[in-house]
């Protein structure tokens, strides 16, 4: 299998961590089969990102740059990716399983008539393609999926692979000639609305403090925000809290929300219904705080604490502050 | 406005999924429902129909005989007609599925084609965008809701830490995320009436698959949960365990 291409996502001049994870995985696979790895960055004036990307090791950095590509364009970014694949005859294309990666990957699959495995947690090279592991049924089962053919595409689940810096030769940098004609685009990004309070996205956080119906109302979340601030984490919610209008849907964890796998998930006033469970069961460590000693969440929380959230959370925040002050 | 909507019948995932002897999903005792994201898309389609007079919604579904229950329910909720592409077992390859759907949708002169952002059985998150490319139509994926004016749609799409707002020229494809609108339920009277709506059954032909499911397994079980203690007194213990044992803080 010749040539691995990794699409490296940047937004507002910042490279996505999950793309670096994909690049590291691409490098590992390339090492096994003696192939080259190229990283494609699409954007406007993104030369300064070459160094950030090079640290993770690749043979070539391809830059597709144009004023009109400053922000995401489904058609524009797709065309750049198509061009990059064609140019170097890549046989495996990896993307991070982000909103952008999930949007682009199937388009490439259609255009090259190549199989795509989404949200992979492992990838191995096979004789005529790749074999991946991926969660199905919202993580209740794992599927071993083979993608065959002269070209394969995979999106990688964020947080499932390690991003590792390496020492090595500096990559060659190439400008990828792409024809960009925004007047032909039929779906055009007009603007990106940002929440009033900027926070780390639930799908990208390594520490999540999640609140459910037990928080009693939107004000209840203040103590969770405080704990999140001390831990460098972000606040999420159960569907009960989202449906009640206390938190935005973007914060929802579970079957109809986000499926997350942080290092630490603290569930506060959440009963642990199966539809919530499937969204967070792959967290490395789960802590549950609930006043009901027989709440289902205690069956699978690594550490459970029985009691009133409104007493326990402030005490927990204080205790962690003390720990960090001791250094 | 001519609207098409692709819907898939999936096992109800609020229950346990079991692996059968043959390595596939154990179908015994499984209830089948409309894929939740397709249900959200249907709600958006019906809202458009209510807003724009003379609109018509066509359902397209690849599935076995029993998928007709779901088709009937969707007709009752507000679709006008349906095409059932009947198979004994739904092929698993998203590209093969998309090609058959694209073929069916091709001649329909639809202004909008809706999909769910993903089917919650295999969680592929692919078919809608593939169909859009095969038909050479613009496509915005994982949209929560829309505003329509003449032949232009404003689509809202949730991304990490924000919402992207797209202006899209019709005809176009949209894939549906859970949005602000709760799906409605059909009335008994509407369920009766749905039986009289046109339903065409066809036999599709599938191309060869690029992907193959080799095996299903259960994820490694989590160790039995452990209660650290009760009340505020247990907080120092919890912090010590998280720091020294779990090493996550
Ligand atoms: C198709 C479908 C999809 C769904 N998708 C999702 C999804 O994506 N995400 C999701 O979360 N749910 C989802 N659900 C809903 C799910 O079934 C549950 O209803 C929901 O998770 C319950 O939320 P909760 O745990 O916050 O509330 P509850 O189940 O009401 O639990 C509240 C908990 O808080 C505890 N509590 C109350 N007060 C205090 C206090 N002062 N101190 C300590 N503890 C306290 C209680 O003991 C209780 O255990 C879905 C359901 C369906 C049917
Ligand atoms: N068998 C099918 N019949 C009709 N539509 C389907 C079928 N499979 C997938 N789809 C559509 O494609 C969307 C995405 O599916 P997937 O890419 O498989 O996750 C679904 O939400 C449906 O709208």
Coordinates of C-alpha atoms and ligand atoms in Angstrom, one line a residue:
Chain A
X1 CA 0.0 0.0 0.0
X2 CA 1.7 3.1 -1.2
X3 CA 1.3 6.5 0.5
X4 CA -0.8 7.5 3.5
X5 CA -2.5 10.8 3.5
X6 CA -3.6 12.5 6.7
X7 CA -6.0 15.4 6.5
X8 CA -4.9 17.8 9.2
X9 CA -7.8 20.0 10.3
X10 CA -7.2 23.5 11.4
X11 CA -9.8 26.0 12.5
X12 CA -8.8 29.6 13.0
X13 CA -5.2 28.8 12.6
X14 CA -5.1 26.1 15.2
X15 CA -4.4 22.5 14.5
X16 CA -6.9 20.0 16.0
X17 CA -5.4 17.7 18.6
X18 CA -7.4 14.8 17.1
X19 CA -5.7 15.4 13.7
X20 CA -2.3 15.1 15.4
X21 CA -3.6 11.8 16.8
X22 CA -4.5 10.7 13.3
X23 CA -1.0 11.9 12.0
X24 CA 0.7 9.8 14.6
X25 CA -1.3 6.8 13.7
X26 CA -0.6 7.4 10.0
X27 CA 3.1 7.5 10.8
X28 CA 2.9 4.2 12.8
X29 CA 1.1 2.4 10.0
X30 CA 3.5 3.8 7.4
X31 CA 6.4 2.6 9.4
X32 CA 5.0 -1.0 9.3
X33 CA 4.8 -1.0 5.5
X34 CA 7.6 1.3 4.5
X35 CA 5.3 3.9 3.0
X36 CA 5.4 7.7 3.0
X37 CA 3.1 9.9 5.0
X38 CA 1.8 13.2 3.8
X39 CA -0.1 15.7 5.9
X40 CA -2.6 18.0 4.1
X41 CA -3.5 21.3 5.6
X42 CA -6.2 23.3 3.9
X43 CA -6.7 27.0 4.7
X44 CA -5.5 30.5 4.2
X45 CA -2.0 31.5 5.3
X46 CA -1.3 28.3 7.1
X47 CA 2.4 28.0 6.5
X48 CA 3.0 28.7 10.1
X49 CA 1.3 25.5 11.0
X50 CA 3.9 23.4 9.2
X51 CA 6.2 23.3 12.3
X52 CA 3.4 22.2 14.6
X53 CA 2.6 19.4 12.3
X54 CA 6.2 18.4 11.4
X55 CA 6.9 17.6 15.1
X56 CA 4.6 14.6 14.8
X57 CA 6.6 13.3 11.9
X58 CA 5.7 13.1 8.2
X59 CA 7.5 13.0 4.8
X60 CA 5.6 15.8 3.1
X61 CA 3.3 18.6 4.2
X62 CA 0.9 19.6 1.4
X63 CA -0.6 23.1 1.7
X64 CA -3.8 23.9 -0.1
X65 CA -4.1 27.7 0.4
X66 CA -6.6 30.2 -0.8
X67 CA -8.4 33.2 0.6
X68 CA -11.7 31.5 0.1
X69 CA -10.5 28.4 2.1
X70 CA -9.9 30.4 5.3
X71 CA -13.0 28.9 6.7
X72 CA -14.5 25.5 6.1
X73 CA -16.2 24.9 2.8
X74 CA -17.6 21.5 2.1
X75 CA -17.0 21.8 -1.6
X76 CA -13.7 23.7 -1.4
X77 CA -12.1 21.4 1.2
X78 CA -13.4 18.4 -0.6
X79 CA -11.8 19.5 -3.9
X80 CA -8.4 20.1 -2.1
X81 CA -8.6 16.7 -0.6
X82 CA -9.5 15.1 -3.9
X83 CA -6.5 16.8 -5.5
X84 CA -4.1 15.7 -2.8
X85 CA -5.2 12.1 -3.1
X86 CA -4.8 12.1 -6.9
X87 CA -1.5 14.0 -6.9
X88 CA 0.4 11.4 -4.9
X89 CA -1.7 8.3 -5.5
X90 CA -2.5 7.8 -1.9
X91 CA -3.8 4.5 -0.9
X92 CA -5.0 5.2 2.7
X93 CA -6.6 8.4 3.8
X94 CA -7.0 9.2 7.5
X95 CA -9.1 12.0 9.0
X96 CA -10.0 12.8 12.6
X97 CA -13.6 11.9 13.4
X98 CA -14.6 15.5 14.1
X99 CA -17.5 17.4 12.6
X100 CA -15.3 18.4 9.6
X101 CA -13.7 14.9 9.2
X102 CA -17.1 13.2 9.3
X103 CA -18.4 15.7 6.7
X104 CA -15.5 15.2 4.3
X105 CA -14.8 11.5 4.5
X106 CA -17.9 10.2 2.8
X107 CA -17.6 12.7 0.0
X108 CA -14.1 11.3 -0.8
X109 CA -15.5 7.8 -0.5
X110 CA -18.1 8.6 -3.1
X111 CA -15.7 10.4 -5.5
X112 CA -13.1 7.6 -5.5
X113 CA -15.5 4.7 -5.0
X114 CA -13.4 3.7 -2.0
X115 CA -14.6 2.1 1.2
X116 CA -14.8 4.1 4.4
X117 CA -14.6 3.1 8.1
X118 CA -15.8 5.8 10.5
X119 CA -14.9 6.4 14.1
X120 CA -12.2 3.7 14.3
X121 CA -10.5 2.9 17.5
X122 CA -7.9 0.7 15.9
X123 CA -6.5 0.5 12.3
X124 CA -4.2 -2.2 10.9
X125 CA -3.0 -2.7 7.4
X126 CA -4.2 -5.9 5.6
X127 CA -3.1 -7.5 2.4
X128 CA -5.7 -5.6 0.2
X129 CA -6.9 -2.8 2.5
X130 CA -7.3 -2.2 6.2
X131 CA -8.9 -3.9 9.2
X132 CA -10.4 -1.6 11.8
X133 CA -12.2 -1.8 15.1
X134 CA -15.1 0.6 15.6
X135 CA -17.9 0.9 18.1
X136 CA -21.4 0.2 16.8
X137 CA -24.9 0.4 18.4
X138 CA -23.6 3.5 20.3
X139 CA -20.7 1.6 21.7
X140 CA -22.7 -1.4 23.0
X141 CA -20.8 -3.6 20.5
X142 CA -17.4 -3.5 18.7
X143 CA -17.3 -4.3 15.1
X144 CA -14.2 -5.6 13.3
X145 CA -14.6 -4.1 9.8
X146 CA -12.5 -4.8 6.7
X147 CA -12.2 -2.2 4.0
X148 CA -10.9 -3.7 0.8
X149 CA -9.7 -2.2 -2.5
X150 CA -6.8 -0.2 -3.9
X151 CA -7.8 2.8 -1.6
X152 CA -9.2 2.9 1.9
X153 CA -10.5 5.8 4.0
X154 CA -10.8 5.9 7.8
X155 CA -11.9 8.5 10.3
X156 CA -10.4 8.0 13.8
X157 CA -12.3 8.5 17.0
X158 CA -10.9 11.5 18.9
X159 CA -9.0 10.5 22.1
X160 CA -8.6 6.9 21.0
X161 CA -5.1 7.3 19.6
X162 CA -2.0 8.9 21.0
X163 CA -0.4 12.0 19.5
X164 CA 3.3 11.5 19.8
X165 CA 6.1 13.9 18.8
X166 CA 9.1 12.4 17.2
X167 CA 12.6 13.6 16.2
X168 CA 13.2 13.1 12.5
X169 CA 13.9 14.8 9.2
X170 CA 12.0 17.9 8.4
X171 CA 9.3 17.2 5.9
X172 CA 9.3 18.7 2.4
X173 CA 6.7 21.4 2.1
X174 CA 4.7 21.6 -1.1
X175 CA 2.0 24.0 -2.3
X176 CA -0.8 21.9 -3.7
X177 CA -2.3 23.6 -6.8
X178 CA -6.0 23.7 -6.3
X179 CA -8.5 25.4 -8.5
X180 CA -10.8 27.3 -6.2
X181 CA -13.9 28.9 -7.6
X182 CA -16.2 30.0 -4.8
X183 CA -18.8 31.2 -7.3
X184 CA -19.5 27.6 -8.1
X185 CA -20.1 26.6 -4.5
X186 CA -23.7 25.9 -3.7
X187 CA -23.4 25.4 0.0
X188 CA -21.6 28.4 1.5
X189 CA -20.6 28.9 5.1
X190 CA -21.9 32.4 6.0
X191 CA -20.9 32.6 9.6
X192 CA -20.1 30.5 12.7
X193 CA -22.1 31.4 15.8
X194 CA -20.2 31.0 19.0
X195 CA -21.7 30.6 22.4
X196 CA -21.5 33.6 24.7
X197 CA -19.2 31.8 27.0
X198 CA -16.5 30.0 25.1
X199 CA -15.8 26.5 26.4
X200 CA -14.0 23.4 25.5
X201 CA -16.2 21.1 23.5
X202 CA -17.5 18.1 25.3
X203 CA -16.3 15.8 22.5
X204 CA -12.7 17.0 22.9
X205 CA -12.3 17.4 26.7
X206 CA -10.2 15.0 28.7
X207 CA -12.1 15.9 31.9
X208 CA -15.9 16.2 31.9
X209 CA -18.1 17.2 34.8
X210 CA -21.6 16.2 33.8
X211 CA -24.9 17.3 35.5
X212 CA -28.3 15.7 35.3
X213 CA -31.8 16.3 36.6
X214 CA -30.3 16.4 40.2
X215 CA -28.9 19.8 39.4
X216 CA -32.4 21.2 39.8
X217 CA -32.1 24.1 37.4
X218 CA -29.6 26.1 35.3
X219 CA -28.2 27.8 38.4
X220 CA -27.2 24.5 39.8
X221 CA -24.5 24.2 37.2
X222 CA -22.4 27.0 38.7
X223 CA -20.8 24.7 41.2
X224 CA -20.0 22.3 38.3
X225 CA -18.4 25.2 36.3
X226 CA -16.3 26.0 39.4
X227 CA -15.1 22.4 39.7
X228 CA -14.4 22.2 35.9
X229 CA -12.4 25.4 36.2
X230 CA -10.2 23.9 38.9
X231 CA -9.7 20.7 37.0
X232 CA -9.3 22.2 33.6
X233 CA -12.3 20.3 32.4
X234 CA -15.6 21.1 30.7
X235 CA -19.3 20.8 31.8
X236 CA -21.7 18.4 30.1
X237 CA -25.3 17.3 30.8
X238 CA -27.8 14.5 30.6
X239 CA -30.7 14.6 28.3
X240 CA -33.1 15.3 31.2
X241 CA -31.2 18.6 31.8
X242 CA -31.0 19.5 28.1
X243 CA -34.7 18.8 27.5
X244 CA -35.5 21.0 30.5
X245 CA -33.6 23.8 28.8
X246 CA -30.9 24.1 31.4
X247 CA -28.1 23.3 29.0
X248 CA -27.6 23.4 25.2
X249 CA -27.9 20.2 23.2
X250 CA -24.2 20.6 22.3
X251 CA -23.5 19.6 25.9
X252 CA -25.6 16.4 25.9
X253 CA -23.9 13.1 26.4
X254 CA -25.5 9.9 25.4
X255 CA -27.3 8.1 22.6
X256 CA -28.8 11.2 21.0
X257 CA -25.9 13.4 22.2
X258 CA -22.2 13.0 22.1
X259 CA -20.3 9.8 22.7
X260 CA -17.3 10.7 24.8
X261 CA -14.2 9.0 26.2
X262 CA -12.4 11.4 28.5
X263 CA -9.8 10.4 31.2
X264 CA -12.3 11.4 33.9
X265 CA -16.1 11.7 33.8
X266 CA -17.8 12.9 36.9
X267 CA -21.5 12.3 36.8
X268 CA -23.5 14.5 39.2
X269 CA -27.1 13.9 39.9
X270 CA -27.4 11.5 36.9
X271 CA -29.2 8.2 37.4
X272 CA -27.2 6.3 34.7
X273 CA -30.0 5.3 32.2
X274 CA -28.8 3.1 29.4
X275 CA -29.1 5.9 26.9
X276 CA -26.8 8.0 29.0
X277 CA -24.4 5.1 29.7
X278 CA -23.7 4.4 26.1
X279 CA -22.4 8.0 25.7
X280 CA -19.8 7.8 28.5
X281 CA -19.1 4.2 29.3
X282 CA -15.7 4.3 27.5
X283 CA -14.4 7.0 29.8
X284 CA -11.2 5.9 31.5
X285 CA -12.4 6.7 35.0
X286 CA -16.0 7.3 36.0
X287 CA -17.0 9.0 39.3
X288 CA -20.6 9.2 40.3
X289 CA -22.1 11.4 42.9
X290 CA -25.8 10.7 43.7
X291 CA -27.9 10.8 46.8
X292 CA -29.6 7.5 45.9
X293 CA -27.3 4.6 46.9
X294 CA -29.0 2.2 44.5
X295 CA -28.9 4.5 41.4
X296 CA -27.8 2.4 38.4
X297 CA -24.8 4.7 37.8
X298 CA -23.1 3.2 40.9
X299 CA -23.0 -0.2 39.1
X300 CA -20.4 1.0 36.7
X301 CA -18.8 4.0 38.3
X302 CA -15.2 3.3 39.4
X303 CA -15.7 5.6 42.3
X304 CA -19.1 6.3 43.8
X305 CA -20.0 8.8 46.4
X306 CA -23.4 8.8 48.0
X307 CA -24.7 12.2 49.1
X308 CA -26.1 15.6 48.2
X309 CA -24.3 17.2 45.2
X310 CA -24.9 20.6 46.6
X311 CA -22.8 19.7 49.6
X312 CA -20.3 17.4 48.0
X313 CA -19.3 19.4 44.9
X314 CA -18.1 22.5 46.7
X315 CA -16.2 20.3 49.2
X316 CA -14.7 18.4 46.3
X317 CA -13.6 21.6 44.6
X318 CA -12.0 22.8 47.8
X319 CA -10.2 19.5 48.4
X320 CA -8.8 19.5 44.8
X321 CA -7.6 23.1 45.2
X322 CA -5.8 22.1 48.4
X323 CA -4.2 19.2 46.5
X324 CA -3.0 21.4 43.7
X325 CA -1.7 24.1 46.1
X326 CA 0.4 21.4 47.8
X327 CA 1.8 20.9 44.3
Chain B
X1 CA -41.6 21.8 -2.9
X2 CA -40.7 18.2 -3.7
X3 CA -39.1 16.6 -0.7
X4 CA -37.6 13.1 -0.4
X5 CA -36.6 11.4 2.8
X6 CA -34.6 8.3 3.2
X7 CA -35.5 6.2 6.3
X8 CA -34.1 3.1 7.8
X9 CA -35.6 0.7 10.3
X10 CA -33.2 -0.1 13.1
X11 CA -33.3 -2.2 16.3
X12 CA -34.5 -0.2 19.3
X13 CA -31.2 0.5 21.1
X14 CA -32.7 1.4 24.4
X15 CA -32.6 -2.3 25.0
X16 CA -29.6 -4.6 25.2
X17 CA -28.1 -5.8 21.9
X18 CA -26.9 -9.4 21.9
X19 CA -24.7 -11.3 19.5
X20 CA -26.2 -14.5 18.2
X21 CA -24.4 -17.9 17.5
X22 CA -23.7 -16.9 13.9
X23 CA -21.9 -13.8 15.0
X24 CA -24.6 -11.4 13.8
X25 CA -27.1 -9.4 15.9
X26 CA -29.6 -11.7 17.8
X27 CA -32.9 -10.6 16.4
X28 CA -35.1 -12.5 18.9
X29 CA -37.0 -10.2 21.1
X30 CA -35.7 -7.1 19.3
X31 CA -38.1 -4.3 18.5
X32 CA -37.6 -2.4 15.3
X33 CA -38.1 1.4 15.1
X34 CA -37.5 4.2 12.7
X35 CA -33.9 5.4 13.1
X36 CA -34.2 8.4 15.5
X37 CA -32.3 10.8 13.3
X38 CA -34.6 9.9 10.4
X39 CA -37.5 10.7 12.7
X40 CA -36.1 14.1 13.4
X41 CA -35.6 14.6 9.6
X42 CA -39.3 13.6 9.0
X43 CA -40.3 16.3 11.5
X44 CA -38.4 18.9 9.6
X45 CA -39.8 17.7 6.3
X46 CA -43.4 17.9 7.7
X47 CA -42.8 21.4 9.0
X48 CA -41.6 22.5 5.5
X49 CA -44.7 20.9 4.0
X50 CA -46.9 22.8 6.4
X51 CA -45.1 26.0 5.6
X52 CA -45.0 25.7 1.8
X53 CA -48.3 24.9 0.1
X54 CA -48.2 22.2 -2.6
X55 CA -45.3 20.4 -1.0
X56 CA -45.0 16.6 -1.2
X57 CA -42.9 14.2 0.8
X58 CA -41.7 10.9 -0.7
X59 CA -40.1 8.2 1.5
X60 CA -37.5 5.9 0.3
X61 CA -36.4 2.9 2.4
X62 CA -34.3 -0.2 1.8
X63 CA -35.4 -2.9 4.1
X64 CA -37.1 -6.2 4.7
X65 CA -40.8 -6.9 4.7
X66 CA -41.2 -5.7 8.2
X67 CA -39.9 -2.2 7.4
X68 CA -43.4 -1.5 6.1
X69 CA -44.6 -0.9 9.6
X70 CA -42.2 1.9 9.9
X71 CA -43.1 3.2 6.4
X72 CA -46.8 3.3 7.4
X73 CA -46.0 5.2 10.5
X74 CA -44.0 7.8 8.6
X75 CA -46.8 8.1 6.0
X76 CA -49.2 8.6 8.9
X77 CA -47.0 11.4 10.4
X78 CA -47.2 13.3 7.1
X79 CA -45.4 11.8 4.2
X80 CA -47.4 11.4 1.0
X81 CA -46.0 8.3 -0.7
X82 CA -43.3 5.8 -0.3
X83 CA -40.9 3.6 -2.2
X84 CA -39.9 0.4 -0.5
X85 CA -36.8 -1.2 -1.9
X86 CA -37.3 -4.7 -0.6
X87 CA -34.5 -7.0 0.5
X88 CA -34.3 -9.9 2.9
X89 CA -31.3 -8.5 4.7
X90 CA -30.1 -4.9 4.4
X91 CA -26.5 -4.9 2.9
X92 CA -24.1 -3.3 5.4
X93 CA -21.9 -1.4 3.0
X94 CA -22.7 2.3 3.0
X95 CA -21.5 2.8 -0.5
X96 CA -23.6 0.0 -1.9
X97 CA -26.7 1.4 0.0
X98 CA -26.0 4.9 -1.2
X99 CA -25.7 3.8 -4.8
X100 CA -29.1 2.2 -4.7
X101 CA -30.7 5.2 -3.0
X102 CA -29.1 7.6 -5.5
X103 CA -30.4 5.5 -8.4
X104 CA -33.9 5.7 -7.0
X105 CA -33.7 9.4 -6.2
X106 CA -32.1 10.4 -9.5
X107 CA -35.1 11.0 -11.7
X108 CA -37.3 12.4 -8.9
X109 CA -36.5 16.2 -9.4
X110 CA -36.5 16.7 -5.6
X111 CA -35.8 20.1 -4.3
X112 CA -34.6 18.7 -0.9
X113 CA -33.5 15.2 0.0
X114 CA -33.3 14.5 3.7
X115 CA -31.3 11.8 5.5
X116 CA -30.5 11.1 9.2
X117 CA -27.0 12.1 10.1
X118 CA -26.4 8.4 10.9
X119 CA -28.3 5.2 11.5
X120 CA -27.9 4.2 15.1
X121 CA -27.2 0.5 14.4
X122 CA -23.9 0.7 12.5
X123 CA -23.3 4.3 13.3
X124 CA -21.8 4.9 9.9
X125 CA -22.5 8.6 9.4
X126 CA -22.0 8.2 5.6
X127 CA -24.9 7.6 3.4
X128 CA -26.4 11.1 3.0
X129 CA -23.2 12.8 2.0
X130 CA -22.3 9.9 -0.4
X131 CA -25.7 10.2 -2.1
X132 CA -25.2 13.9 -2.5
X133 CA -21.8 13.4 -4.2
X134 CA -23.2 10.7 -6.5
X135 CA -26.0 13.0 -7.5
X136 CA -23.7 16.0 -7.7
X137 CA -25.8 18.0 -5.2
X138 CA -24.7 20.4 -2.5
X139 CA -24.9 18.9 1.0
X140 CA -24.8 20.1 4.6
X141 CA -24.4 17.3 7.2
X142 CA -25.7 17.1 10.8
X143 CA -28.1 20.1 10.6
X144 CA -30.3 20.9 13.5
X145 CA -32.8 23.1 11.7
X146 CA -33.5 25.2 8.6
X147 CA -35.0 28.4 7.3
X148 CA -36.3 28.3 3.7
X149 CA -36.8 31.2 1.3
X150 CA -37.6 30.7 -2.3
X151 CA -34.9 28.4 -3.7
X152 CA -32.4 29.0 -0.9
X153 CA -32.1 27.3 2.5
X154 CA -30.3 28.5 5.6
X155 CA -29.1 25.4 7.4
X156 CA -27.7 25.3 11.0
X157 CA -25.0 22.8 11.8
X158 CA -23.5 22.1 15.2
X159 CA -19.7 21.7 15.3
X160 CA -17.3 21.6 18.2
X161 CA -17.9 24.7 20.2
X162 CA -20.2 26.5 17.8
X163 CA -22.9 26.5 15.1
X164 CA -22.1 26.9 11.4
X165 CA -24.7 28.7 9.3
X166 CA -24.8 27.7 5.6
X167 CA -26.6 29.3 2.7
X168 CA -27.6 26.5 0.3
X169 CA -29.0 26.6 -3.2
X170 CA -31.6 24.0 -4.0
X171 CA -31.8 21.3 -5.0
X172 CA -29.7 20.0 -2.0
X173 CA -29.2 17.2 0.4
X174 CA -29.3 17.7 4.2
X175 CA -28.5 15.2 6.9
X176 CA -30.3 15.6 10.2
X177 CA -29.0 16.0 13.8
X178 CA -31.3 16.2 16.8
X179 CA -32.6 19.7 16.7
X180 CA -35.0 22.0 18.5
X181 CA -38.2 20.2 17.2
X182 CA -39.6 17.2 18.9
X183 CA -40.9 14.6 16.5
X184 CA -44.7 14.2 16.5
X185 CA -46.7 11.0 16.9
X186 CA -49.4 9.8 14.5
X187 CA -53.1 9.7 15.5
X188 CA -55.0 6.4 15.0
X189 CA -57.1 8.1 12.3
X190 CA -53.9 9.0 10.4
X191 CA -52.6 5.5 10.7
X192 CA -55.7 4.2 9.0
X193 CA -55.5 6.8 6.3
X194 CA -51.8 6.0 5.7
X195 CA -52.8 2.5 4.3
X196 CA -54.4 4.3 1.4
X197 CA -51.3 6.3 0.4
X198 CA -49.3 5.1 -2.6
X199 CA -46.6 2.6 -1.7
X200 CA -44.4 1.2 -4.5
X201 CA -42.4 -2.0 -3.8
X202 CA -39.3 -2.6 -5.9
X203 CA -36.4 -5.1 -5.9
X204 CA -33.0 -3.2 -5.8
X205 CA -29.8 -4.5 -7.3
X206 CA -26.7 -3.9 -5.2
X207 CA -23.1 -3.5 -6.3
X208 CA -20.3 -5.4 -4.6
X209 CA -19.2 -4.2 -1.2
X210 CA -16.0 -2.3 -0.3
X211 CA -16.5 -3.1 3.4
X212 CA -17.1 -6.3 5.2
X213 CA -18.0 -6.8 8.9
X214 CA -15.7 -9.6 10.1
X215 CA -16.9 -10.0 13.6
X216 CA -18.9 -8.4 16.5
X217 CA -17.8 -8.5 20.1
X218 CA -18.7 -7.0 23.4
X219 CA -16.5 -4.2 24.7
X220 CA -14.4 -5.2 27.7
X221 CA -16.6 -5.2 30.8
X222 CA -16.0 -2.5 33.3
X223 CA -15.0 -3.6 36.8
X224 CA -17.9 -3.6 39.3
X225 CA -18.5 -0.2 40.6
X226 CA -17.2 0.8 44.0
X227 CA -18.7 3.1 46.6
X228 CA -16.0 5.2 48.3
X229 CA -18.3 6.5 51.0
X230 CA -21.1 8.8 52.1
X231 CA -21.4 12.5 52.3
X232 CA -18.8 15.3 52.6
X233 CA -16.6 13.2 54.9
X234 CA -15.7 10.9 52.0
X235 CA -14.5 13.7 49.8
X236 CA -10.8 13.6 50.9
X237 CA -10.8 9.8 50.3
X238 CA -12.2 10.3 46.8
X239 CA -9.6 13.0 46.0
X240 CA -6.8 10.7 47.2
X241 CA -8.0 7.8 45.1
X242 CA -8.3 9.9 42.0
X243 CA -4.8 11.3 42.5
X244 CA -2.9 8.3 43.7
X245 CA -4.8 5.2 42.4
X246 CA -6.5 6.4 39.2
X247 CA -3.9 9.2 38.6
X248 CA -6.4 11.3 36.7
X249 CA -6.0 14.5 38.7
Ligands
LIG1 C1 -34.5 7.4 22.3 C2 -33.9 8.0 23.6 C3 -32.7 8.6 23.5 C4 -32.2 9.1 24.7 N1 -30.9 9.8 24.6 C5 -30.3 10.2 25.8 C6 -29.1 10.8 25.7 O1 -28.4 11.0 24.7 N2 -28.5 11.2 26.9 C7 -29.2 11.0 28.1 O2 -28.6 11.4 29.2 N3 -30.4 10.5 28.2 C8 -31.0 10.1 27.0 N4 -32.2 9.5 27.1 C9 -33.0 9.7 28.4 C10 -32.6 8.7 29.4 O3 -33.4 7.5 29.3 C11 -32.9 9.2 30.9 O4 -34.2 9.7 30.9 C12 -32.0 10.4 31.2 O5 -30.6 10.1 31.0 C13 -32.2 10.8 32.7 O6 -31.4 11.9 33.0 P1 -30.9 12.1 34.5 O7 -30.1 11.0 34.9 O8 -30.3 13.4 34.5 O9 -32.3 12.2 35.3 P2 -32.9 11.2 36.3 O10 -33.0 9.8 35.8 O11 -34.1 11.8 36.8 O12 -31.9 11.1 37.5 C14 -31.6 12.1 38.4 C15 -30.7 11.6 39.5 O13 -30.2 12.6 40.3 C16 -30.2 12.2 41.7 N5 -30.3 13.4 42.5 C17 -31.4 14.2 42.6 N6 -31.1 15.2 43.5 C18 -29.8 15.0 43.9 C19 -29.0 15.7 44.9 N7 -29.4 16.8 45.5 N8 -27.8 15.2 45.1 C20 -27.4 14.0 44.5 N9 -28.1 13.3 43.6 C21 -29.4 13.8 43.3 C22 -31.3 11.2 41.8 O14 -31.1 10.3 42.8 C23 -31.3 10.6 40.4 O15 -30.6 9.4 40.4 C24 -32.8 9.0 25.9 C25 -34.1 8.4 26.0 C26 -34.6 7.8 24.8 C27 -35.9 7.1 24.9
LIG2 N1 -31.4 0.9 4.4 C1 -31.7 2.2 4.2 N2 -32.8 2.7 3.7 C2 -33.1 4.0 3.6 N3 -32.2 5.0 4.0 C3 -31.1 4.6 4.6 C4 -30.7 3.2 4.8 N4 -29.5 3.1 5.4 C5 -29.2 4.4 5.6 N5 -30.1 5.3 5.2 C6 -30.1 6.8 5.3 O1 -28.8 7.2 5.5 C7 -28.7 7.8 6.8 C8 -27.3 7.6 7.3 O2 -27.0 6.2 7.5 P1 -25.6 5.7 7.8 O3 -24.6 6.3 6.9 O4 -25.7 4.2 7.5 O5 -25.3 5.9 9.2 C9 -29.8 7.3 7.6 O6 -30.2 8.1 8.7 C10 -30.9 7.2 6.5 O7 -31.5 8.5 6.3

